[in-house]
Each structure stands twice: as C-alpha cells, then as structure tokens.
Amino acid sequence: STAAAAPTLDANDPFANEPARHPALRVMTQRPFNAETPTEILAETLTTPTDLHYTRNHLPVPQLDDKNYFVTIRQPNKPEIRMSLAYLKSKFRHYSVPVTLQCAGNRRREMAAVRTTKGTLWSTSAISTAVWTGVRLRDVLQEAGVEISEDLKCQDVSICHVHFNGHDRDPTNDHYGASIPIEKALDPLGDVLLAFEMNGEPLTRDHGFPIRAIVPGHIAARSVKWLDTIELAAGESPSFWQQHDYKTFSPSADNLAVIDDANVPALQECPVQSAICVPAQDQEVSASDEELTIKGYAYSGGGRSITRVDVSIDGGKTWQEARLKSFNQPCRRAWAWSLWEVTVPLPKDAAGSELNICCKAVDCAGNAQPDSAQGIWNVRGLLNNSWHH
Amino acid sequence: STAAAAPTLDANDPFANEPARHPALRVMTQRPFNAETPTEILAETLTTPTDLHYTRNHLPVPQLDDKNYFVTIRQPNKPEIRMSLAYLKSKFRHYSVPVTLQCAGNRRREMAAVRTTKGTLWSTSAISTAVWTGVRLRDVLQEAGVEISEDLKCQDVSICHVHFNGHDRDPTNDHYGASIPIEKALDPLGDVLLAFEMNGEPLTRDHGFPIRAIVPGHIAARSVKWLDTIELAAGESPSFWQQHDYKTFSPSADNLAVIDDANVPALQECPVQSAICVPAQDQEVSASDEELTIKGYAYSGGGRSITRVDVSIDGGKTWQEARLKSFNQPCRRAWAWSLWEVTVPLPKDAAGSELNICCKAVDCAGNAQPDSAQGIWNVRGLLNNSWHH
Ligand SMILES: [Mo]
Ligand SMILES: [Mo]
C-alpha cells in the first residue's frame, strides 16, 4: 500500500533518501515532506492508520541505524550520559498511550483566507491519533540522576526547560530542536514518552525511527522525531523553531520584519479545536434525503477532555449536540481526540440550497472555540481553532 | 467604611444576622447577599480590597465561633477525624497564595441580552483577587492518613472526588456543598488551601469566617465557605449546586424542565476571560482628548497564565496589545488574574461618534475568547467569556 519514493535528481540531494509514502496522503510540500491525512477517513477510527497519519517534517528524513543508536542526556554540572536504544527499551517500564498530534498550523488555509499568512496551507487534517509506546522521560531522567522535587523541579532549580534535538539537519548542518517546560517533562501525570512504537509497530522513518519524543497535549512541533540529545537547561531551546517560528501575535502585528518576538512565549499546549470531516467541503447532499449524518473530530490540549460538540446546519442559528466517541482517558490526561457524529433532519425545502454546516467544541475547562478566524488571525497562521464551517 | 447591616423584620428570619457590608458594593440580591465590586476600582490594584471583594453567597451567612471550631474529615473505611481550627493552624505549614475567584455567572447580564437565562444578572465584576493564607488540603489529608500515589490518587483508587460541606443551610436545613476531583485536591502544584486569612487578616464573615476552601483556577462555587466537613468519595457532591446548578448545555437546550443533566460534567476550571473596567460602559470621552487609556482584567482558569490582551476601539477591526501587570506566578500556577492597560490614540474625527471598545485575551494554552455570546449561550447563563464590548 505504499508508493515508491519520489525519484531524486542528485545523489547529494539531502532529500535523496526519503521513505516511500502512501499515495492517498494529501501532499502539501514534498521537500520537506508535509502531508495531510485524507479527511474522509480521519473521523472513521479513533486510531489513524500509521501510513495515513499526517506527516509534518521540518527537514529531510535522516537515515538512522537502530542497531547502534544512542540517546545523549546533558545536564549542568554532570557528565554527559549516553543510553543505547536497547538499554532504554530494556531498563524502563513501557507505556502505551493514545495521543493526538496536531500541527500548530492545522487549519491555516482558513486563516489565510482572512489575510495572507506565512506557512504551509494546511486544511483541517494536519491532525492524527496513534497509540505510542515507549518509556517515560521522567523515569529516564531519574535514572540519569535527576532528583524530582514535589513541585516538579529538579535539584538545580535554575533548570526550567528540557530540550530535544533531532538528527534531522538543515543545509548548514543545524539540527531541528524544540523544548518543553521541566514541569511537563517531570510530571507523573504528564505522560511524556520516548517512543519507539506507533500503533504496535516500530516507528516508521517519517514518524521518527527509531525513537522520538511524544509530548501529549502540546503542539506536535515539541514531539521531536529522530531523537539525538536531551538537554536540561535554564532557557528554552535556541532553535529557530522554538525562538521564532511557533509563536502567535496580535492580529494587528502583520509585518514579521518588525515584530520583536523575544518576549513572546513559545506555543506549548493546544487550545480547544474541532472540525467536520464528513460530509466533505462542497459535497452535494441528495435533495431526497430526509437526514444527514455529519462526522468529525474534537480535541483540546493539556490533557483537557472534550465535554460537548455542537453541530449546526444553518450556520450557527440552531445547534444539535453530537455523540462523542473517546478513548477511556481521565479528564486531565485526555491526550487523544474525541470523534463525534450526529444525524440531523434536513429541511424539506433544502433542495438546491446550500447548507451552512458548522461545528464547535467545549473542553472540560469550559473553553469554547472563537466564532471566526478574524480575531485570532496571526501572521504565522497558527492555532486556528475557530468554528469550522 | 462599612454600613450597618440591613434592618431585619423578624428575629426568626434566617437572614437576621447578616454582617455589615461596604456601601460601595453593587448589590445584586440582598438575600442571599450577592454583590459586585465597583467596576472602576477593579483594575486599580492586583489585590482587591477585602471589603470590596465581590460576594456570592448561596444561603444566609452562618454565625460561627472560631474558639470552638472543628473541621470534620470523612473517608471510606476509616473513623471520622475532627481537627480543631487551632490544630489546623498550628500543625501545618502556612501558604499565602494570590488567587482570583470568579463566579461562574460573571457577565451573565450580557449573555441574558442574547436570550433569557436563569440566575443573577452579574455584570463584569463578579470577580476579585485576594491573597489567601491557609494550610494545604493535601497536607491535611496526608495527616488524616491519605496515602498519595504518584498519579494523585489515594490508597482507595475508587475515591475520585473531595466534597466540601459548608455551615450555611437552607430552610430545609440542607447545607451548601460542592466537590472537586481528587487529583486537584492532592496535586502539590494545585495549591488547594483551607484558608483562614484573606489579605493578611482573619476571614470576614462574608468570605467564610473562620475557614473556607480555596480551589485556585476553578469556578468560585467550589471554594466552599464556612467549611464544616471534608469528605472523600467515589462520586461528586450530591448537592443541588454540584449536580444541577453549575452546568452548561448546548445553546439549543433552552428548557431546563426537559434537560437531562445527569451525564453533563459539573464545571470546574474557568475558561480564558477578560473585560474592560475603565472607561465605564457609556462613559463620555472628551472630544478634545488625543488619546484614551483603557484598563481591565484578564484571567484564565487551571493555573493558565494570560499571554496577551488585545484591545480595539473600532469593534475589532484593528487591535493594540495591552501592557500586562501580573503576580509573579509560574505558568501552570497562575491562579491570579493579570491587569492590563493600554493608551490608544483617538481618531481626530471622533467627536460626537461612538467608540466600540472591546478586548480579548489569550492564555498560555492558546485559548482565545469567543467573539460573541451567541454560540456559548446556555440557559443557566454560565461561563460567558465572549469578547467584552
Ligand atoms: Mo507543526
Ligand atoms: Mo458562582
């Protein structure tokens, strides 16, 4: 079910060794490879098939040998520690956690329709769910000598962030990197994994083979693939993506050349989100149908569960509550989306007219989606969680 | 600075012994006493003066003797424990935490303008901030024999909720009660207090004298005043307010008589919120002024900090970022609001015309406020966090 890799023109091409990919993926960019899951299958199963999981690569996919693979751990005032993949797998308890990953740029296309934004014009399907298996970062760090205090700091209270560096490199040989707050990394309820399996199989190359970070509840950019080093530090990752890319600004700050982002916090948790998957945009509904089944997903970051999804076929004048299907995850550890479905009666006079179907979700913190993308518009086109029409 | 208590007509009147109150409070209902802070002073100081802190009582204020006061702790399969107030104060470490309390009905008036709702028509000032001093519920429960596991459960994993029962009673002698999830109660980063001081002084009668629960980040209804008993249980509090009152429904569910709320989750954390305090609604701005200073508050529940407030004077067409003033609280323990202020140039042709001033905030999870109250309308008028105009 996978197509051959795209032919390459040049052996020195950093993209010469990209993996084969499923032909049904909706490709946004080939180099680096960015592709959405086909929307129509997204709401069918709580777990997205691995080869149809959306893919967001920042750089070429590295070729890595899992037989001779080490993860390096660095912390202030201590010698560097290297743990082999085999050691990681054998030493620590394994956890399997259903986690939804969502690109912070999911639904940028709709935001860009308000005003031009930077970045890949993702539709609604830069989001997928897999069961990730791995060891807990918390356990690994404890083994590396980190003493975890009751308030989720470590012995060196000046350590505030955990950096993840990938093996993927840009033309200047700089690697992809990102960081998360130390409290998330050390939280026993945070479920941050070093994952080596996705849906019960070894990771595929596109999803971080042989090992990646999984940071549930955060934008997927923090779940660094092809994990090379883990570094405990006072500040955030110095990488371009942490410092500059994944940040949002006021709607009136529309000139990236003059924005001072030094004091703008880097995005971490995702806001409440939902989208319609079925029927597809512009799909024709038979005039003789008396009812219509609508399906989609809803998700909130930070482990917050979805408590309600409302669906309208008249653009938000009247609403009907959808049925939710979810993994059995407790409220503050709801790392995976809920799928939803609702069957609505169609107005008898609907033939030939257009239905304005829309949805909106509420999470267990009472957060609701903004009505429109106007007020949350930002020049990077990030975190569009407006009502989906 | 406090007026005499309202004269009572009848010595058997349960409201015969209400405390004296500051005359500047904006009274919504006298029995039970519900009153807002004057909006114009709300954004002046990070800590609201105690006698101007908004007050939301569900029942008459009980008269309690702090010299002979006990808190009772009940848990399954263990004898009841009674701890005297003196013991609580002397046995456990004291913590002082700035916490914003917000009535879940704050800004109901605006929601009711969309369609009629149940409940007190609070304007924007059913919210205030105090520094609360007390002991940690976590410490008290540990002393009571609760063993806290790594995942914030206790030895009896069927215990999922902590009930707080108040001394305030209704005409049938039933008390006010509410509950919170056990994970919040036991979280070392959750900062749930049994508080006996407010802004450095003993609690006033209106705010829970001699001791109350403070549940930071949650709707204020969970911070039970006049604390009588604490109960660990499998289910939520059976009280009317937990089971029925503080719940939201779909906008189309507008008939309380037919709503089945049994499976609707009780509200806990607050969503992201903001409001303008200065200038006041309908306040005239001098046509000769070249600029206008606008002030307000912004707050998010669950310890989430406010990362940005945008202010517009043209109804949301253009925005300017406000300066934030906050307590020094870390991101996931930002229990208090941020105050904000922005000075905007006034259009030269503004004389005689109306400014449409509005504000909206973003929290550290990327959650934004809904544009309007329409989509979040619910028959109980709860959690109105739409853009404030
Ligand atoms: Mo992303
Ligand atoms: Mo309330």
mmCIF file of C-alpha atoms in Angstrom, chain B residues 65-333:
data_model
loop_
_atom_site.group_PDB
_atom_site.id
_atom_site.type_symbol
_atom_site.label_atom_id
_atom_site.label_comp_id
_atom_site.label_asym_id
_atom_site.label_seq_id
_atom_site.Cartn_x
_atom_site.Cartn_y
_atom_site.Cartn_z
ATOM 1 C CA ASP B 65 -17.489 30.628 66.903
ATOM 2 C CA ASP B 66 -13.830 30.317 65.938
ATOM 3 C CA LYS B 67 -12.859 29.414 69.532
ATOM 4 C CA ASN B 68 -14.706 26.120 69.433
ATOM 5 C CA TYR B 69 -14.472 25.228 65.758
ATOM 6 C CA PHE B 70 -13.714 21.868 64.201
ATOM 7 C CA VAL B 71 -13.370 20.620 60.647
ATOM 8 C CA THR B 72 -14.509 17.034 60.192
ATOM 9 C CA ILE B 73 -12.826 14.699 57.701
ATOM 10 C CA ARG B 74 -14.619 11.605 56.466
ATOM 11 C CA GLN B 75 -13.196 8.845 54.298
ATOM 12 C CA PRO B 76 -14.370 5.324 53.463
ATOM 13 C CA ASN B 77 -13.462 2.551 55.914
ATOM 14 C CA LYS B 78 -11.800 4.873 58.426
ATOM 15 C CA PRO B 79 -13.049 6.594 61.552
ATOM 16 C CA GLU B 80 -14.117 10.208 61.197
ATOM 17 C CA ILE B 81 -11.431 12.714 62.174
ATOM 18 C CA ARG B 82 -12.119 16.119 63.720
ATOM 19 C CA MET B 83 -9.402 18.750 63.616
ATOM 20 C CA SER B 84 -9.821 21.931 65.614
ATOM 21 C CA LEU B 85 -9.145 25.248 63.924
ATOM 22 C CA ALA B 86 -6.291 25.826 66.380
ATOM 23 C CA TYR B 87 -4.791 22.440 65.453
ATOM 24 C CA LEU B 88 -5.051 23.151 61.730
ATOM 25 C CA LYS B 89 -3.312 26.499 62.200
ATOM 26 C CA SER B 90 -0.513 25.173 64.412
ATOM 27 C CA LYS B 91 0.137 21.761 62.881
ATOM 28 C CA PHE B 92 0.592 22.569 59.195
ATOM 29 C CA ARG B 93 2.794 24.899 57.189
ATOM 30 C CA HIS B 94 1.057 28.123 56.124
ATOM 31 C CA TYR B 95 0.943 29.201 52.478
ATOM 32 C CA SER B 96 -0.103 32.594 51.095
ATOM 33 C CA VAL B 97 -1.354 32.462 47.518
ATOM 34 C CA PRO B 98 -2.833 35.226 45.340
ATOM 35 C CA VAL B 99 -5.980 33.722 43.863
ATOM 36 C CA THR B 100 -8.650 35.213 41.638
ATOM 37 C CA LEU B 101 -12.135 33.983 42.410
ATOM 38 C CA GLN B 102 -14.734 34.362 39.710
ATOM 39 C CA CYS B 103 -18.393 33.484 39.908
ATOM 40 C CA ALA B 104 -19.295 31.101 37.065
ATOM 41 C CA GLY B 105 -22.139 33.550 36.390
ATOM 42 C CA ASN B 106 -19.852 36.552 35.866
ATOM 43 C CA ARG B 107 -21.028 38.503 32.788
ATOM 44 C CA ARG B 108 -24.378 36.692 32.740
ATOM 45 C CA ARG B 109 -26.078 40.052 32.031
ATOM 46 C CA GLU B 110 -24.524 40.147 28.548
ATOM 47 C CA MET B 111 -25.466 36.551 27.871
ATOM 48 C CA ALA B 112 -29.029 37.181 29.020
ATOM 49 C CA ALA B 113 -29.206 40.019 26.486
ATOM 50 C CA VAL B 114 -28.925 37.350 23.765
ATOM 51 C CA ARG B 115 -31.751 35.275 25.230
ATOM 52 C CA THR B 116 -33.234 34.957 28.736
ATOM 53 C CA THR B 117 -31.201 32.906 31.218
ATOM 54 C CA LYS B 118 -31.694 31.719 34.799
ATOM 55 C CA GLY B 119 -29.743 33.424 37.555
ATOM 56 C CA THR B 120 -28.422 36.682 38.949
ATOM 57 C CA LEU B 121 -27.641 39.224 36.223
ATOM 58 C CA TRP B 122 -23.983 39.783 37.109
ATOM 59 C CA SER B 123 -22.203 42.436 35.123
ATOM 60 C CA THR B 124 -18.402 42.156 34.612
ATOM 61 C CA SER B 125 -17.388 42.439 38.275
ATOM 62 C CA ALA B 126 -18.281 39.138 39.898
ATOM 63 C CA ILE B 127 -14.540 38.566 40.064
ATOM 64 C CA SER B 128 -11.891 39.693 42.545
ATOM 65 C CA THR B 129 -8.427 38.782 43.755
ATOM 66 C CA ALA B 130 -7.120 38.281 47.290
ATOM 67 C CA VAL B 131 -4.043 36.807 48.894
ATOM 68 C CA TRP B 132 -5.397 33.800 50.763
ATOM 69 C CA THR B 133 -3.430 32.275 53.625
ATOM 70 C CA GLY B 134 -4.049 28.808 54.936
ATOM 71 C CA VAL B 135 -2.831 25.251 55.047
ATOM 72 C CA ARG B 136 -2.720 22.887 52.111
ATOM 73 C CA LEU B 137 -5.596 20.444 51.843
ATOM 74 C CA ARG B 138 -3.008 17.957 50.599
ATOM 75 C CA ASP B 139 -1.041 18.198 53.844
ATOM 76 C CA VAL B 140 -4.181 17.905 55.959
ATOM 77 C CA LEU B 141 -5.372 14.826 54.078
ATOM 78 C CA GLN B 142 -1.960 13.194 54.408
ATOM 79 C CA GLU B 143 -2.115 13.775 58.162
ATOM 80 C CA ALA B 144 -5.569 12.203 58.080
ATOM 81 C CA GLY B 145 -3.983 9.028 56.707
ATOM 82 C CA VAL B 146 -4.476 9.525 52.987
ATOM 83 C CA GLU B 147 -1.573 7.990 51.079
ATOM 84 C CA ILE B 148 -0.973 9.939 47.879
ATOM 85 C CA SER B 149 0.156 7.912 44.895
ATOM 86 C CA GLU B 150 2.328 9.214 42.095
ATOM 87 C CA ASP B 151 -0.723 9.688 39.880
ATOM 88 C CA LEU B 152 -2.501 11.746 42.579
ATOM 89 C CA LYS B 153 -4.932 9.098 43.658
ATOM 90 C CA CYS B 154 -5.111 7.679 47.185
ATOM 91 C CA GLN B 155 -4.880 4.167 48.608
ATOM 92 C CA ASP B 156 -8.540 3.608 47.745
ATOM 93 C CA VAL B 157 -8.465 4.167 43.985
ATOM 94 C CA SER B 158 -12.264 4.304 43.890
ATOM 95 C CA ILE B 159 -12.049 7.698 45.624
ATOM 96 C CA CYS B 160 -12.379 10.256 42.834
ATOM 97 C CA HIS B 161 -13.776 13.380 44.500
ATOM 98 C CA VAL B 162 -13.370 15.538 47.591
ATOM 99 C CA HIS B 163 -16.572 17.067 48.945
ATOM 100 C CA PHE B 164 -16.663 20.311 50.885
ATOM 101 C CA ASN B 165 -19.731 20.982 53.012
ATOM 102 C CA GLY B 166 -20.430 24.431 54.408
ATOM 103 C CA HIS B 167 -22.196 25.528 57.588
ATOM 104 C CA ASP B 168 -24.619 27.625 55.559
ATOM 105 C CA ARG B 169 -28.029 25.992 55.469
ATOM 106 C CA ASP B 170 -31.241 26.375 53.513
ATOM 107 C CA PRO B 171 -34.754 26.405 55.061
ATOM 108 C CA THR B 172 -34.868 22.590 54.919
ATOM 109 C CA ASN B 173 -31.615 22.555 56.936
ATOM 110 C CA ASP B 174 -29.636 21.264 53.952
ATOM 111 C CA HIS B 175 -26.150 22.723 53.663
ATOM 112 C CA TYR B 176 -24.257 24.181 50.727
ATOM 113 C CA GLY B 177 -21.857 21.682 49.213
ATOM 114 C CA ALA B 178 -19.519 21.202 46.277
ATOM 115 C CA SER B 179 -16.757 18.843 45.229
ATOM 116 C CA ILE B 180 -13.538 18.780 43.226
ATOM 117 C CA PRO B 181 -11.617 15.928 41.597
ATOM 118 C CA ILE B 182 -9.234 14.117 43.966
ATOM 119 C CA GLU B 183 -6.292 14.863 41.619
ATOM 120 C CA LYS B 184 -6.769 18.599 42.117
ATOM 121 C CA ALA B 185 -7.000 18.186 45.889
ATOM 122 C CA LEU B 186 -3.828 16.098 46.114
ATOM 123 C CA ASP B 187 -1.750 17.915 43.479
ATOM 124 C CA PRO B 188 1.339 19.527 45.061
ATOM 125 C CA LEU B 189 1.049 22.140 42.298
ATOM 126 C CA GLY B 190 -2.693 22.521 42.799
ATOM 127 C CA ASP B 191 -2.461 24.886 45.784
ATOM 128 C CA VAL B 192 -5.845 23.960 47.242
ATOM 129 C CA LEU B 193 -5.988 25.646 50.639
ATOM 130 C CA LEU B 194 -8.050 25.578 53.778
ATOM 131 C CA ALA B 195 -7.781 29.329 54.242
ATOM 132 C CA PHE B 196 -8.267 31.324 57.425
ATOM 133 C CA GLU B 197 -6.810 34.656 56.268
ATOM 134 C CA MET B 198 -7.668 36.992 53.402
ATOM 135 C CA ASN B 199 -5.226 39.767 52.588
ATOM 136 C CA GLY B 200 -3.411 39.267 55.889
ATOM 137 C CA GLU B 201 -6.462 39.455 58.158
ATOM 138 C CA PRO B 202 -8.809 36.782 59.521
ATOM 139 C CA LEU B 203 -11.570 35.953 57.049
ATOM 140 C CA THR B 204 -14.590 38.214 57.189
ATOM 141 C CA ARG B 205 -17.959 36.606 57.748
ATOM 142 C CA ASP B 206 -18.998 37.157 54.116
ATOM 143 C CA HIS B 207 -15.908 35.367 52.871
ATOM 144 C CA GLY B 208 -16.087 32.256 55.026
ATOM 145 C CA PHE B 209 -15.088 33.034 58.623
ATOM 146 C CA PRO B 210 -13.416 31.234 60.236
ATOM 147 C CA ILE B 211 -12.208 28.853 57.480
ATOM 148 C CA ARG B 212 -13.028 28.085 53.854
ATOM 149 C CA ALA B 213 -11.729 26.070 50.932
ATOM 150 C CA ILE B 214 -9.807 27.921 48.237
ATOM 151 C CA VAL B 215 -9.657 25.976 44.962
ATOM 152 C CA PRO B 216 -7.465 28.090 42.664
ATOM 153 C CA GLY B 217 -8.289 28.020 38.963
ATOM 154 C CA HIS B 218 -11.805 26.644 39.442
ATOM 155 C CA ILE B 219 -15.165 28.413 39.472
ATOM 156 C CA ALA B 220 -15.593 30.072 42.853
ATOM 157 C CA ALA B 221 -18.560 27.841 43.690
ATOM 158 C CA ARG B 222 -16.004 25.119 44.552
ATOM 159 C CA SER B 223 -14.243 27.303 47.151
ATOM 160 C CA VAL B 224 -16.733 26.431 49.858
ATOM 161 C CA LYS B 225 -17.044 28.962 52.689
ATOM 162 C CA TRP B 226 -17.689 28.243 56.400
ATOM 163 C CA LEU B 227 -16.144 24.819 55.940
ATOM 164 C CA ASP B 228 -17.717 22.143 58.102
ATOM 165 C CA THR B 229 -16.804 18.751 56.635
ATOM 166 C CA ILE B 230 -14.443 17.345 54.036
ATOM 167 C CA GLU B 231 -15.445 14.011 52.583
ATOM 168 C CA LEU B 232 -13.572 11.668 50.261
ATOM 169 C CA ALA B 233 -15.937 9.788 47.991
ATOM 170 C CA ALA B 234 -16.335 7.864 44.757
ATOM 171 C CA GLY B 235 -18.861 10.295 43.318
ATOM 172 C CA GLU B 236 -19.321 14.028 43.181
ATOM 173 C CA SER B 237 -21.079 16.034 45.876
ATOM 174 C CA PRO B 238 -24.809 15.216 45.884
ATOM 175 C CA SER B 239 -25.645 18.892 46.441
ATOM 176 C CA PHE B 240 -28.020 20.659 44.095
ATOM 177 C CA TRP B 241 -25.273 23.089 43.124
ATOM 178 C CA GLN B 242 -22.855 20.328 42.100
ATOM 179 C CA GLN B 243 -25.442 18.100 40.442
ATOM 180 C CA HIS B 244 -27.605 20.652 38.676
ATOM 181 C CA ASP B 245 -26.689 24.285 39.030
ATOM 182 C CA TYR B 246 -23.187 24.820 37.689
ATOM 183 C CA LYS B 247 -23.513 23.015 34.343
ATOM 184 C CA THR B 248 -23.664 24.312 30.792
ATOM 185 C CA PHE B 249 -25.624 22.928 27.862
ATOM 186 C CA SER B 250 -25.883 23.395 24.119
ATOM 187 C CA PRO B 251 -27.400 26.746 23.036
ATOM 188 C CA SER B 252 -30.419 24.872 21.684
ATOM 189 C CA ALA B 253 -31.140 23.258 25.071
ATOM 190 C CA ASP B 254 -33.187 26.145 26.419
ATOM 191 C CA ASN B 255 -35.814 24.371 28.505
ATOM 192 C CA LEU B 256 -34.478 23.417 31.945
ATOM 193 C CA ALA B 257 -37.604 21.367 32.602
ATOM 194 C CA VAL B 258 -36.628 18.803 29.970
ATOM 195 C CA ILE B 259 -32.830 18.873 30.162
ATOM 196 C CA ASP B 260 -31.287 15.645 31.456
ATOM 197 C CA ASP B 261 -28.131 16.863 33.191
ATOM 198 C CA ALA B 262 -27.135 13.553 34.795
ATOM 199 C CA ASN B 263 -24.262 12.980 32.372
ATOM 200 C CA VAL B 264 -23.279 16.604 31.896
ATOM 201 C CA PRO B 265 -19.985 17.274 33.696
ATOM 202 C CA ALA B 266 -20.056 19.791 36.548
ATOM 203 C CA LEU B 267 -18.000 22.903 35.800
ATOM 204 C CA GLN B 268 -14.586 23.032 37.413
ATOM 205 C CA GLU B 269 -11.875 25.129 35.717
ATOM 206 C CA CYS B 270 -12.656 28.547 34.226
ATOM 207 C CA PRO B 271 -12.028 29.406 30.557
ATOM 208 C CA VAL B 272 -9.977 32.397 29.401
ATOM 209 C CA GLN B 273 -11.700 35.683 30.232
ATOM 210 C CA SER B 274 -11.167 39.447 30.040
ATOM 211 C CA ALA B 275 -13.161 42.629 30.485
ATOM 212 C CA ILE B 276 -12.812 46.385 30.257
ATOM 213 C CA CYS B 277 -13.146 48.236 33.580
ATOM 214 C CA VAL B 278 -12.153 51.785 32.535
ATOM 215 C CA PRO B 279 -13.683 53.700 30.822
ATOM 216 C CA ALA B 280 -17.054 52.649 32.172
ATOM 217 C CA GLN B 281 -19.803 51.480 29.835
ATOM 218 C CA ASP B 282 -21.333 54.532 28.095
ATOM 219 C CA GLN B 283 -18.772 56.878 29.692
ATOM 220 C CA GLU B 284 -18.286 60.024 27.574
ATOM 221 C CA VAL B 285 -14.815 60.668 26.237
ATOM 222 C CA SER B 286 -13.856 64.301 25.712
ATOM 223 C CA ALA B 287 -13.736 65.163 22.018
ATOM 224 C CA SER B 288 -10.558 67.172 22.605
ATOM 225 C CA ASP B 289 -8.612 64.218 24.009
ATOM 226 C CA GLU B 290 -5.944 62.892 21.695
ATOM 227 C CA GLU B 291 -5.681 59.568 23.439
ATOM 228 C CA LEU B 292 -7.596 57.309 25.750
ATOM 229 C CA THR B 293 -6.356 54.982 28.480
ATOM 230 C CA ILE B 294 -8.272 51.734 28.732
ATOM 231 C CA LYS B 295 -7.895 49.334 31.665
ATOM 232 C CA GLY B 296 -9.235 45.949 32.587
ATOM 233 C CA TYR B 297 -8.577 42.451 33.818
ATOM 234 C CA ALA B 298 -7.798 39.127 32.153
ATOM 235 C CA TYR B 299 -7.868 35.720 33.777
ATOM 236 C CA SER B 300 -7.770 32.061 32.852
ATOM 237 C CA GLY B 301 -8.564 29.028 34.970
ATOM 238 C CA GLY B 302 -6.494 25.940 35.691
ATOM 239 C CA GLY B 303 -3.410 27.998 36.561
ATOM 240 C CA ARG B 304 -3.005 29.058 32.953
ATOM 241 C CA SER B 305 -1.341 32.461 32.629
ATOM 242 C CA ILE B 306 -2.500 35.275 30.357
ATOM 243 C CA THR B 307 -0.085 35.759 27.492
ATOM 244 C CA ARG B 308 -1.717 38.605 25.583
ATOM 245 C CA VAL B 309 -4.626 41.041 25.710
ATOM 246 C CA ASP B 310 -5.721 42.817 22.521
ATOM 247 C CA VAL B 311 -7.790 45.983 22.705
ATOM 248 C CA SER B 312 -9.749 47.627 19.888
ATOM 249 C CA ILE B 313 -11.650 50.908 19.708
ATOM 250 C CA ASP B 314 -13.250 50.059 16.369
ATOM 251 C CA GLY B 315 -15.160 46.948 17.377
ATOM 252 C CA GLY B 316 -12.392 44.533 16.426
ATOM 253 C CA LYS B 317 -11.200 45.818 13.047
ATOM 254 C CA THR B 318 -7.799 46.852 14.442
ATOM 255 C CA TRP B 319 -6.127 45.870 17.696
ATOM 256 C CA GLN B 320 -3.453 47.141 20.011
ATOM 257 C CA GLU B 321 -1.653 44.952 22.526
ATOM 258 C CA ALA B 322 -2.089 45.953 26.181
ATOM 259 C CA ARG B 323 0.624 46.027 28.854
ATOM 260 C CA LEU B 324 0.094 43.318 31.457
ATOM 261 C CA LYS B 325 0.648 43.549 35.205
ATOM 262 C CA SER B 326 0.687 40.201 36.992
ATOM 263 C CA PHE B 327 1.759 38.490 40.173
ATOM 264 C CA ASN B 328 4.949 36.503 39.850
ATOM 265 C CA GLN B 329 3.281 33.127 39.361
ATOM 266 C CA PRO B 330 4.642 30.364 37.119
ATOM 267 C CA CYS B 331 2.671 29.405 34.006
ATOM 268 C CA ARG B 332 0.780 26.427 35.333
ATOM 269 C CA ARG B 333 0.187 28.036 38.738
#
